Short mmCIF file of C-alpha atoms and ligand atoms in Angstrom, two decimals:
data_model
loop_
_atom_site.label_atom_id
_atom_site.label_comp_id
_atom_site.label_asym_id
_atom_site.label_seq_id
_atom_site.Cartn_x
_atom_site.Cartn_y
_atom_site.Cartn_z
CA MET F 142 129.52 100.15 81.60
CA GLU F 143 131.34 103.21 80.28
CA LYS F 144 133.28 105.83 81.42
CA ILE F 145 131.40 109.19 81.44
CA SER F 146 132.28 112.94 82.56
CA ILE F 147 129.59 115.29 83.23
CA LEU F 148 130.58 119.11 82.94
CA GLY F 149 128.30 121.18 84.83
CA THR F 150 127.07 119.80 88.10
CA GLY F 151 124.07 122.06 88.24
CA TYR F 152 120.64 120.62 88.11
CA VAL F 153 120.53 118.83 84.69
CA GLY F 154 124.21 117.50 85.42
CA LEU F 155 123.85 116.78 89.09
CA VAL F 156 120.89 114.35 88.44
CA THR F 157 122.30 112.92 85.00
CA GLY F 158 125.70 111.97 86.98
CA SER F 159 124.30 110.45 89.83
CA CYS F 160 121.62 108.53 87.95
CA PHE F 161 124.25 107.08 85.29
CA ALA F 162 126.50 106.36 88.47
CA TYR F 163 123.36 104.59 90.16
CA LEU F 164 123.19 102.44 86.34
CA GLY F 165 126.44 101.49 86.96
CA HIS F 166 128.46 103.43 84.92
CA LYS F 167 131.74 105.20 86.21
CA VAL F 168 130.80 109.01 86.47
CA ILE F 169 133.17 111.95 87.01
CA CYS F 170 130.94 114.92 87.67
CA LEU F 171 132.65 118.44 86.87
CA ASP F 172 132.15 121.86 88.00
CA ILE F 173 133.98 125.17 87.43
CA ASN F 174 132.19 126.49 91.04
CA LYS F 175 134.81 124.79 93.41
CA GLU F 176 132.40 125.66 96.16
CA LYS F 177 129.95 123.53 94.92
CA ILE F 178 132.24 120.71 94.49
CA GLU F 179 133.44 121.09 97.84
CA LYS F 180 129.99 120.39 99.20
CA LEU F 181 129.28 117.49 96.87
CA LYS F 182 132.75 116.09 98.23
CA LYS F 183 130.95 116.26 101.74
CA GLY F 184 127.72 114.52 100.80
CA GLU F 185 125.68 118.06 100.85
CA ILE F 186 123.43 118.48 97.95
CA PRO F 187 123.24 121.70 96.56
CA ILE F 188 119.31 121.18 95.43
CA TYR F 189 116.74 119.95 97.03
CA GLU F 190 115.39 117.24 94.52
CA PRO F 191 113.11 114.30 95.89
CA GLN F 192 115.47 110.84 96.12
CA LEU F 193 118.56 112.66 94.48
CA ASP F 194 120.27 112.39 98.15
CA LYS F 195 119.75 108.53 98.00
CA ILE F 196 120.62 108.41 94.47
CA VAL F 197 124.14 110.38 94.86
CA ALA F 198 124.55 108.42 98.01
CA LEU F 199 124.09 104.92 96.69
CA ALA F 200 126.40 105.68 93.71
CA GLU F 201 128.99 107.11 95.78
CA GLU F 202 128.87 103.56 98.37
CA SER F 203 129.41 101.77 95.08
CA ASP F 204 132.67 104.02 94.26
CA ASN F 205 130.73 104.96 90.87
CA ILE F 206 130.81 108.69 91.35
CA GLU F 207 133.40 111.26 91.71
CA PHE F 208 133.31 115.26 92.02
CA THR F 209 136.34 117.15 90.80
CA THR F 210 137.33 120.68 89.21
CA ASP F 211 140.10 119.18 87.46
CA TYR F 212 139.32 119.38 83.57
CA SER F 213 142.24 117.21 82.71
CA TYR F 214 141.83 114.43 85.11
CA ALA F 215 137.68 113.97 83.64
CA ILE F 216 138.71 114.20 80.58
CA LYS F 217 141.53 111.86 80.35
CA ASN F 218 139.35 109.47 82.32
CA SER F 219 136.15 109.45 80.39
CA ASP F 220 135.06 108.18 76.58
CA PHE F 221 131.46 110.31 76.94
CA ILE F 222 132.00 113.85 77.92
CA PHE F 223 128.22 115.10 78.43
CA ILE F 224 128.24 119.19 78.40
CA ALA F 225 125.57 120.54 81.04
CA VAL F 226 126.11 123.87 81.43
CA GLY F 227 124.11 126.70 81.37
CA THR F 228 122.50 128.52 78.36
CA PRO F 229 120.81 131.11 80.16
CA SER F 230 118.88 133.95 77.67
CA LEU F 231 120.66 136.87 76.69
CA PRO F 232 118.52 140.57 76.71
CA ASP F 233 117.66 140.12 73.10
CA GLY F 234 116.02 136.51 73.96
CA SER F 235 118.94 134.65 72.42
CA ALA F 236 120.91 131.85 74.10
CA ASP F 237 124.31 132.76 75.63
CA LEU F 238 126.07 129.96 74.28
CA SER F 239 129.27 131.53 76.36
CA PHE F 240 129.51 128.58 79.07
CA VAL F 241 128.79 125.59 75.99
CA GLU F 242 132.17 127.78 74.14
CA ASP F 243 134.20 127.57 77.22
CA ALA F 244 133.56 123.83 77.74
CA LEU F 245 134.21 122.39 74.47
CA LYS F 246 137.33 124.94 74.25
CA THR F 247 138.55 123.75 77.27
CA ILE F 248 137.91 119.89 76.15
CA ALA F 249 139.68 120.35 73.17
CA SER F 250 143.01 121.68 75.28
CA TYR F 251 143.09 118.15 76.56
CA ILE F 252 142.17 115.68 73.70
CA ASN F 253 145.52 114.15 72.06
CA GLU F 254 146.86 112.45 69.43
CA ASN F 255 145.73 108.73 70.69
CA ASP F 256 141.84 110.01 72.02
CA PHE F 257 138.61 109.49 70.52
CA LYS F 258 136.04 111.13 72.87
CA ILE F 259 132.20 111.54 72.64
CA ILE F 260 131.08 114.78 73.25
CA VAL F 261 127.29 115.01 74.26
CA ASN F 262 125.33 118.07 74.50
CA LYS F 263 122.68 118.06 77.07
CA SER F 264 122.25 121.56 77.25
CA THR F 265 119.19 123.48 75.72
CA VAL F 266 120.75 125.01 72.75
CA PRO F 267 119.75 126.63 69.43
CA VAL F 268 119.63 124.44 66.18
CA GLY F 269 122.78 124.46 64.56
CA THR F 270 124.63 124.07 67.89
CA GLY F 271 126.28 120.78 67.47
CA ARG F 272 127.43 121.45 64.13
CA TRP F 273 129.37 124.90 65.20
CA ALA F 274 130.78 122.63 67.72
CA THR F 275 132.13 120.49 65.84
CA LYS F 276 133.50 122.98 63.68
CA LEU F 277 134.77 124.82 67.01
CA LEU F 278 136.57 121.60 68.04
CA GLU F 279 137.97 120.87 64.81
CA ASN F 280 139.97 124.43 64.52
CA GLU F 281 140.49 124.20 67.98
CA LEU F 282 142.35 120.30 67.65
CA LEU F 283 144.07 121.86 64.32
CA LYS F 284 145.67 124.89 66.01
CA LYS F 285 147.40 122.27 68.49
CA GLY F 286 148.75 120.45 65.54
CA LEU F 287 146.25 117.43 65.05
CA LYS F 288 146.39 116.87 61.54
CA GLU F 289 143.27 114.87 61.54
CA PRO F 290 140.86 116.34 63.96
CA GLN F 291 137.95 114.90 63.19
CA LYS F 292 139.28 111.20 63.99
CA HIS F 293 139.58 112.28 67.69
CA PHE F 294 135.87 113.38 68.59
CA CYS F 295 132.43 113.25 67.43
CA VAL F 296 129.61 115.52 68.57
CA VAL F 297 126.18 114.04 69.92
CA SER F 298 122.80 115.71 70.84
CA ASN F 299 121.06 114.34 73.48
CA PRO F 300 118.45 117.10 74.82
CA GLU F 301 117.08 116.95 78.35
CA PHE F 302 113.47 116.73 79.04
CA LEU F 303 113.26 116.18 82.83
CA ARG F 304 110.90 118.05 84.99
CA GLU F 305 112.47 120.19 88.29
CA GLY F 306 110.88 118.31 91.32
CA LYS F 307 110.39 115.25 89.04
CA ALA F 308 113.88 115.17 87.64
CA VAL F 309 115.17 111.78 89.19
CA GLU F 310 111.71 109.79 88.52
CA ASP F 311 111.83 111.61 84.87
CA PHE F 312 115.50 109.74 84.72
CA MET F 313 114.77 106.45 85.37
CA ASN F 314 111.38 106.64 83.37
CA PRO F 315 112.02 108.54 80.41
CA ASP F 316 109.13 108.79 77.92
CA ARG F 317 111.81 108.97 75.06
CA ILE F 318 115.78 109.58 74.91
CA VAL F 319 116.56 111.68 71.65
CA ILE F 320 120.00 111.18 70.39
CA GLY F 321 121.21 113.20 67.50
CA SER F 322 124.48 113.18 65.53
CA ASP F 323 125.67 112.72 62.23
CA ASP F 324 127.14 109.33 63.12
CA LYS F 325 124.94 106.68 63.23
CA ASP F 326 127.52 104.04 65.37
CA ILE F 327 128.23 106.82 67.80
CA ALA F 328 124.41 107.46 68.45
CA LEU F 329 123.86 103.90 68.59
CA LYS F 330 126.85 103.77 71.11
CA THR F 331 125.31 106.87 73.36
CA ALA F 332 121.92 105.30 73.49
CA SER F 333 123.27 102.31 74.63
CA LEU F 334 124.32 104.05 78.04
CA TYR F 335 120.28 104.52 78.71
CA SER F 336 119.68 100.81 77.53
CA THR F 337 118.76 98.97 81.11
CA LEU F 338 115.97 101.85 81.52
CA ASN F 339 114.86 100.02 78.07
CA PRO F 340 113.28 103.73 77.05
CA PRO F 341 111.69 104.72 73.32
CA MET F 342 114.64 105.72 71.54
CA ILE F 343 114.60 108.50 68.85
CA ILE F 344 118.21 108.44 66.79
CA THR F 345 118.59 110.69 64.52
CA ASN F 346 120.88 113.57 62.81
CA LEU F 347 122.48 116.31 65.38
CA PRO F 348 119.45 119.45 64.08
CA THR F 349 116.96 117.22 64.26
CA ALA F 350 117.31 116.04 67.76
CA GLU F 351 117.77 119.95 68.27
CA MET F 352 114.75 120.85 66.67
CA ILE F 353 112.92 118.33 68.86
CA LYS F 354 114.10 119.99 72.02
CA TYR F 355 113.24 123.43 71.10
CA ALA F 356 109.98 122.31 69.31
CA SER F 357 108.70 120.52 72.74
CA ASN F 358 109.58 123.83 74.62
CA ALA F 359 107.54 125.71 72.41
CA PHE F 360 104.46 122.97 71.93
CA LEU F 361 104.52 123.54 75.73
CA ALA F 362 104.19 126.84 75.99
CA THR F 363 101.38 126.93 73.09
CA LYS F 364 99.51 124.78 75.15
CA ILE F 365 100.11 126.46 78.34
CA SER F 366 98.97 129.86 76.27
CA PHE F 367 95.87 128.14 74.86
CA ILE F 368 94.65 126.62 78.03
CA ASN F 369 94.93 130.07 79.65
CA GLU F 370 92.98 131.68 77.13
CA ILE F 371 90.08 128.62 77.25
CA ALA F 372 90.56 129.35 81.29
CA ASN F 373 89.24 132.83 80.60
CA LEU F 374 86.64 131.78 78.41
CA SER F 375 85.44 129.62 80.86
CA GLU F 376 85.24 131.73 83.31
CA LYS F 377 83.16 134.39 81.78
CA ILE F 378 80.39 131.78 80.00
CA GLY F 379 80.22 129.45 83.54
CA ALA F 380 82.03 126.88 82.16
CA ASP F 381 84.13 124.57 84.52
CA ILE F 382 87.94 124.58 83.20
CA GLU F 383 89.08 121.41 85.19
CA ILE F 384 86.22 119.20 83.63
CA VAL F 385 87.05 121.27 79.99
CA SER F 386 90.64 120.22 80.23
CA LYS F 387 89.71 116.86 81.30
CA GLY F 388 87.17 116.29 78.49
CA MET F 389 89.68 117.40 75.54
N1 LIG Z 114 116.68 122.85 85.00
C1 LIG Z 114 116.16 122.19 84.64
O1 LIG Z 114 114.99 121.90 84.57
C2 LIG Z 114 116.24 121.96 82.66
C3 LIG Z 114 115.41 120.79 82.17
C4 LIG Z 114 115.84 120.56 80.70
C5 LIG Z 114 117.01 121.28 80.19
N2 LIG Z 114 117.78 122.23 81.02
C6 LIG Z 114 118.88 122.89 80.52
O2 LIG Z 114 120.10 122.27 80.66
C7 LIG Z 114 121.52 123.04 81.06
C8 LIG Z 114 121.70 123.32 82.63
O3 LIG Z 114 120.73 123.42 83.25
P1 LIG Z 114 120.52 123.59 84.56
O4 LIG Z 114 119.39 124.04 85.14
O5 LIG Z 114 121.40 122.38 84.93
O6 LIG Z 114 121.97 124.42 85.10
P2 LIG Z 114 122.60 125.02 86.81
O7 LIG Z 114 123.02 126.63 86.24
O8 LIG Z 114 122.26 124.69 87.56
O9 LIG Z 114 124.05 124.38 86.31
C9 LIG Z 114 125.08 125.17 85.49
C10 LIG Z 114 126.59 124.69 86.07
O10 LIG Z 114 127.34 124.60 85.08
C11 LIG Z 114 128.36 124.99 85.77
N3 LIG Z 114 129.32 125.34 84.49
C12 LIG Z 114 129.54 126.72 83.88
N4 LIG Z 114 130.34 126.89 83.28
C13 LIG Z 114 130.92 125.47 83.36
C14 LIG Z 114 132.40 125.19 82.23
N5 LIG Z 114 132.64 125.94 81.50
N6 LIG Z 114 132.68 123.72 83.18
C15 LIG Z 114 131.77 122.99 83.86
N7 LIG Z 114 131.22 123.43 84.37
C16 LIG Z 114 130.27 124.93 84.20
C17 LIG Z 114 128.28 126.36 86.43
O11 LIG Z 114 128.74 126.08 87.73
C18 LIG Z 114 126.71 125.48 87.25
O12 LIG Z 114 127.02 125.09 88.27
C19 LIG Z 114 120.74 124.21 80.31
O13 LIG Z 114 121.02 124.73 79.54
C20 LIG Z 114 119.52 124.50 80.62
O14 LIG Z 114 118.55 125.09 79.68
C21 LIG Z 114 117.48 122.48 82.10
#
Protein backbone atom coordinates (compact mmCIF):
# COMPACT_ATOMS: atom_id res chain seq x y z
CA MET A 1 0.00 0.00 0.00
CA GLU A 2 1.31 3.42 -0.96
CA LYS A 3 1.56 6.85 0.63
CA ILE A 4 -0.48 9.35 -1.36
CA SER A 5 -1.25 13.07 -1.07
CA ILE A 6 -4.16 14.61 -2.91
CA LEU A 7 -3.88 18.36 -3.49
CA GLY A 8 -7.34 19.89 -3.84
CA THR A 9 -10.17 18.37 -1.82
CA GLY A 10 -12.95 19.33 -4.22
CA TYR A 11 -15.16 16.98 -6.14
CA VAL A 12 -12.40 14.96 -7.80
CA GLY A 13 -9.86 15.18 -4.97
CA LEU A 14 -12.21 14.09 -2.20
CA VAL A 15 -13.64 11.17 -4.16
CA THR A 16 -10.19 10.03 -5.31
CA GLY A 17 -8.62 10.42 -1.88
CA SER A 18 -11.33 8.66 0.07
CA CYS A 19 -11.61 5.82 -2.47
CA PHE A 20 -7.82 5.27 -2.46
CA ALA A 21 -7.94 5.22 1.36
CA TYR A 22 -10.83 2.74 1.22
CA LEU A 23 -8.65 0.54 -1.03
CA GLY A 24 -6.01 0.54 1.74
CA HIS A 25 -3.58 3.29 0.73
CA LYS A 26 -2.42 5.90 3.27
CA VAL A 27 -3.91 9.16 2.02
CA ILE A 28 -3.41 12.79 3.01
CA CYS A 29 -6.07 15.11 1.54
CA LEU A 30 -4.90 18.71 1.38
CA ASP A 31 -6.69 21.91 0.48
CA ILE A 32 -5.80 25.59 0.78
CA ASN A 33 -9.40 26.23 1.87
CA LYS A 34 -9.15 26.02 5.69
CA GLU A 35 -12.92 26.01 6.20
CA LYS A 36 -13.33 22.98 3.93
CA ILE A 37 -10.60 21.08 5.77
CA GLU A 38 -12.04 21.96 9.20
CA LYS A 39 -15.42 20.59 8.10
CA LEU A 40 -13.87 17.41 6.72
CA LYS A 41 -11.98 16.89 9.99
CA LYS A 42 -15.36 16.96 11.75
CA GLY A 43 -16.75 14.41 9.33
CA GLU A 44 -18.83 16.93 7.36
CA ILE A 45 -18.80 16.19 3.63
CA PRO A 46 -19.01 19.45 1.64
CA ILE A 47 -20.62 17.88 -1.47
CA TYR A 48 -23.49 15.48 -1.96
CA GLU A 49 -22.41 12.33 -3.73
CA PRO A 50 -24.01 8.90 -3.20
CA GLN A 51 -21.90 6.62 -0.93
CA LEU A 52 -19.18 9.26 -0.37
CA ASP A 53 -20.01 9.80 3.32
CA LYS A 54 -19.76 6.02 3.93
CA ILE A 55 -16.45 5.72 2.06
CA VAL A 56 -14.95 8.65 4.00
CA ALA A 57 -16.19 7.22 7.32
CA LEU A 58 -14.74 3.77 6.54
CA ALA A 59 -11.42 5.32 5.48
CA GLU A 60 -11.32 7.29 8.74
CA GLU A 61 -12.14 4.20 10.81
CA SER A 62 -9.21 2.37 9.27
CA ASP A 63 -6.95 5.38 9.93
CA ASN A 64 -6.10 5.60 6.23
CA ILE A 65 -7.13 9.20 5.61
CA GLU A 66 -6.09 12.57 7.02
CA PHE A 67 -7.17 16.11 6.14
CA THR A 68 -4.73 19.00 6.29
CA THR A 69 -3.78 22.42 4.96
CA ASP A 70 -0.09 21.76 5.75
CA TYR A 71 1.78 21.35 2.46
CA SER A 72 5.08 20.55 4.14
CA TYR A 73 3.51 17.63 6.06
CA ALA A 74 1.68 16.32 2.97
CA ILE A 75 4.70 16.38 0.64
CA LYS A 76 7.08 14.93 3.24
CA ASN A 77 4.76 12.04 4.02
CA SER A 78 3.85 10.87 0.52
CA ASP A 79 5.50 9.23 -2.48
CA PHE A 80 2.65 9.98 -4.87
CA ILE A 81 1.30 13.55 -5.05
CA PHE A 82 -1.96 13.90 -6.97
CA ILE A 83 -2.98 17.32 -8.28
CA ALA A 84 -6.78 17.72 -8.32
CA VAL A 85 -7.15 21.50 -8.23
CA GLY A 86 -9.59 23.44 -10.40
CA THR A 87 -8.81 24.43 -14.01
CA PRO A 88 -11.72 26.77 -14.83
CA SER A 89 -12.19 28.31 -18.28
CA LEU A 90 -10.91 31.85 -18.81
CA PRO A 91 -13.06 34.35 -20.77
CA ASP A 92 -11.17 33.45 -23.98
CA GLY A 93 -12.02 29.76 -23.51
CA SER A 94 -8.52 28.65 -22.50
CA ALA A 95 -7.94 26.80 -19.23
CA ASP A 96 -6.79 28.76 -16.19
CA LEU A 97 -3.71 26.83 -15.05
CA SER A 98 -2.85 29.22 -12.23
CA PHE A 99 -4.04 26.79 -9.49
CA VAL A 100 -1.98 23.99 -11.05
CA GLU A 101 1.03 26.30 -11.28
CA ASP A 102 0.67 27.36 -7.62
CA ALA A 103 0.42 23.70 -6.57
CA LEU A 104 3.53 22.75 -8.60
CA LYS A 105 5.60 25.62 -7.18
CA THR A 106 4.58 24.75 -3.64
CA ILE A 107 5.40 21.06 -4.20
CA ALA A 108 8.84 22.07 -5.53
CA SER A 109 9.49 24.22 -2.47
CA TYR A 110 9.17 21.10 -0.25
CA ILE A 111 11.19 18.63 -2.37
CA ASN A 112 14.56 17.96 -0.77
CA GLU A 113 17.86 16.36 -1.77
CA ASN A 114 16.92 12.79 -0.79
CA ASP A 115 13.40 12.88 -2.21
CA PHE A 116 11.84 11.25 -5.23
CA LYS A 117 8.18 12.19 -5.75
CA ILE A 118 5.73 10.95 -8.36
CA ILE A 119 3.53 13.92 -9.28
CA VAL A 120 0.29 12.76 -10.84
CA ASN A 121 -2.00 15.25 -12.54
CA LYS A 122 -5.71 14.48 -12.35
CA SER A 123 -6.97 17.96 -13.21
CA THR A 124 -8.26 18.44 -16.75
CA VAL A 125 -5.48 20.30 -18.55
CA PRO A 126 -4.56 21.16 -22.15
CA VAL A 127 -2.29 18.78 -24.04
CA GLY A 128 1.32 19.70 -23.28
CA THR A 129 0.73 20.59 -19.63
CA GLY A 130 2.63 17.54 -18.32
CA ARG A 131 5.81 18.50 -20.13
CA TRP A 132 5.33 22.17 -19.16
CA ALA A 133 4.96 21.01 -15.53
CA THR A 134 8.17 18.97 -15.81
CA LYS A 135 10.11 22.05 -17.03
CA LEU A 136 8.56 24.25 -14.35
CA LEU A 137 9.52 21.79 -11.59
CA GLU A 138 13.04 21.42 -12.99
CA ASN A 139 13.51 25.21 -12.96
CA GLU A 140 12.13 25.54 -9.43
CA LEU A 141 14.43 22.77 -8.13
CA LEU A 142 17.46 24.24 -9.93
CA LYS A 143 16.69 27.61 -8.32
CA LYS A 144 16.85 26.00 -4.88
CA GLY A 145 20.20 24.41 -5.68
CA LEU A 146 19.26 20.81 -6.58
CA LYS A 147 21.78 20.13 -9.37
CA GLU A 148 20.04 17.18 -11.05
CA PRO A 149 16.36 18.08 -10.65
CA GLN A 150 15.11 15.24 -12.88
CA LYS A 151 16.38 12.76 -10.22
CA HIS A 152 13.85 14.06 -7.69
CA PHE A 153 10.50 13.73 -9.43
CA CYS A 154 8.53 12.37 -12.35
CA VAL A 155 5.30 13.79 -13.79
CA VAL A 156 2.40 11.48 -14.64
CA SER A 157 -0.96 12.22 -16.24
CA ASN A 158 -3.96 10.28 -14.90
CA PRO A 159 -7.05 12.03 -16.30
CA GLU A 160 -10.35 11.75 -14.49
CA PHE A 161 -13.54 10.51 -16.16
CA LEU A 162 -15.92 10.32 -13.19
CA ARG A 163 -19.48 11.57 -13.50
CA GLU A 164 -21.03 13.71 -10.77
CA GLY A 165 -23.76 11.70 -9.06
CA LYS A 166 -21.95 8.44 -9.86
CA ALA A 167 -18.46 9.43 -8.80
CA VAL A 168 -17.83 6.71 -6.18
CA GLU A 169 -19.38 4.03 -8.37
CA ASP A 170 -17.25 5.21 -11.32
CA PHE A 171 -14.07 5.16 -9.21
CA MET A 172 -14.75 1.64 -7.96
CA ASN A 173 -15.80 0.30 -11.40
CA PRO A 174 -13.70 2.23 -13.91
CA ASP A 175 -14.31 1.50 -17.60
CA ARG A 176 -10.64 2.41 -18.12
CA ILE A 177 -7.70 3.92 -16.26
CA VAL A 178 -5.41 6.09 -18.38
CA ILE A 179 -1.85 6.64 -17.21
CA GLY A 180 0.64 8.71 -19.18
CA SER A 181 4.29 9.25 -18.36
CA ASP A 182 7.55 9.57 -20.22
CA ASP A 183 8.96 6.96 -17.77
CA LYS A 184 7.30 3.58 -18.34
CA ASP A 185 8.32 2.13 -14.95
CA ILE A 186 6.79 5.09 -13.14
CA ALA A 187 3.63 4.77 -15.23
CA LEU A 188 3.36 1.09 -14.23
CA LYS A 189 3.99 1.96 -10.58
CA THR A 190 1.20 4.54 -10.74
CA ALA A 191 -1.12 2.06 -12.45
CA SER A 192 -0.53 -0.39 -9.58
CA LEU A 193 -2.36 2.01 -7.22
CA TYR A 194 -5.54 0.82 -8.94
CA SER A 195 -4.62 -2.86 -9.25
CA THR A 196 -7.21 -4.17 -6.76
CA LEU A 197 -9.93 -2.75 -9.05
CA ASN A 198 -8.55 -4.77 -11.97
CA PRO A 199 -9.53 -2.12 -14.55
CA PRO A 200 -8.72 -2.00 -18.27
CA MET A 201 -5.44 -0.01 -18.35
CA ILE A 202 -4.06 2.31 -20.99
CA ILE A 203 -0.40 3.03 -20.30
CA THR A 204 1.10 5.61 -22.60
CA ASN A 205 3.16 8.80 -22.77
CA LEU A 206 2.20 12.19 -21.29
CA PRO A 207 0.67 13.94 -24.34
CA THR A 208 -1.29 10.84 -25.38
CA ALA A 209 -2.95 10.58 -21.94
CA GLU A 210 -3.77 14.29 -22.04
CA MET A 211 -5.17 13.99 -25.57
CA ILE A 212 -7.37 11.02 -24.52
CA LYS A 213 -9.08 13.26 -21.93
CA TYR A 214 -9.61 16.24 -24.25
CA ALA A 215 -10.70 14.04 -27.15
CA SER A 216 -13.14 12.16 -24.86
CA ASN A 217 -14.71 15.45 -23.70
CA ALA A 218 -14.96 16.73 -27.30
CA PHE A 219 -16.41 13.40 -28.49
CA LEU A 220 -19.05 13.49 -25.74
CA ALA A 221 -20.01 17.07 -26.70
CA THR A 222 -20.21 16.01 -30.38
CA LYS A 223 -22.48 13.07 -29.53
CA ILE A 224 -24.80 15.32 -27.48
CA SER A 225 -25.03 17.95 -30.27
CA PHE A 226 -25.62 15.20 -32.82
CA ILE A 227 -28.46 13.52 -30.92
CA ASN A 228 -30.05 16.93 -30.25
CA GLU A 229 -30.11 17.58 -34.01
CA ILE A 230 -31.60 14.13 -34.66
CA ALA A 231 -34.20 14.82 -31.93
CA ASN A 232 -35.23 18.08 -33.67
CA LEU A 233 -35.50 16.30 -36.99
CA SER A 234 -37.39 13.37 -35.43
CA GLU A 235 -39.97 15.75 -33.97
CA LYS A 236 -40.56 17.31 -37.40
CA ILE A 237 -41.08 13.96 -39.15
CA GLY A 238 -42.98 12.20 -36.33
CA ALA A 239 -40.20 9.80 -35.34
CA ASP A 240 -39.70 8.73 -31.69
CA ILE A 241 -36.19 9.91 -30.61
CA GLU A 242 -36.07 7.44 -27.68
CA ILE A 243 -36.48 4.53 -30.08
CA VAL A 244 -34.20 6.11 -32.70
CA SER A 245 -31.35 6.45 -30.17
CA LYS A 246 -31.96 2.94 -28.82
CA GLY A 247 -31.95 1.61 -32.37
CA MET A 248 -28.70 3.42 -33.17
N1 LIG B 1 -16.15 17.61 -11.14
C1 LIG B 1 -16.12 16.74 -12.13
O1 LIG B 1 -17.11 16.07 -12.46
C2 LIG B 1 -14.83 16.49 -12.90
C3 LIG B 1 -14.73 15.36 -13.71
C4 LIG B 1 -13.55 15.13 -14.39
C5 LIG B 1 -12.49 16.03 -14.28
N2 LIG B 1 -12.61 17.14 -13.50
C6 LIG B 1 -11.46 18.05 -13.40
O2 LIG B 1 -10.82 17.84 -12.15
C7 LIG B 1 -10.28 19.07 -11.65
C8 LIG B 1 -10.86 19.37 -10.27
O3 LIG B 1 -12.25 19.53 -10.41
P1 LIG B 1 -13.22 19.63 -9.14
O4 LIG B 1 -14.59 19.61 -9.69
O5 LIG B 1 -12.81 18.64 -8.11
O6 LIG B 1 -12.84 21.12 -8.63
P2 LIG B 1 -13.31 21.86 -7.29
O7 LIG B 1 -13.37 23.31 -7.62
O8 LIG B 1 -14.48 21.16 -6.69
O9 LIG B 1 -12.08 21.62 -6.28
C9 LIG B 1 -10.82 22.17 -6.45
C10 LIG B 1 -10.20 22.33 -5.06
O10 LIG B 1 -8.83 22.69 -5.21
C11 LIG B 1 -8.49 23.58 -4.14
N3 LIG B 1 -7.24 24.29 -4.51
C12 LIG B 1 -7.08 25.34 -5.35
N4 LIG B 1 -5.78 25.65 -5.44
C13 LIG B 1 -5.09 24.79 -4.63
C14 LIG B 1 -3.72 24.58 -4.34
N5 LIG B 1 -2.76 25.35 -4.88
N6 LIG B 1 -3.39 23.58 -3.50
C15 LIG B 1 -4.33 22.80 -2.95
N7 LIG B 1 -5.65 22.92 -3.19
C16 LIG B 1 -6.03 23.91 -4.03
C17 LIG B 1 -9.71 24.47 -4.01
O11 LIG B 1 -9.77 25.11 -2.75
C18 LIG B 1 -10.85 23.45 -4.21
O12 LIG B 1 -11.29 22.90 -2.98
C19 LIG B 1 -10.63 20.13 -12.71
O13 LIG B 1 -9.54 20.24 -13.60
C20 LIG B 1 -11.84 19.54 -13.41
O14 LIG B 1 -11.95 20.01 -14.75
C21 LIG B 1 -13.76 17.39 -12.79
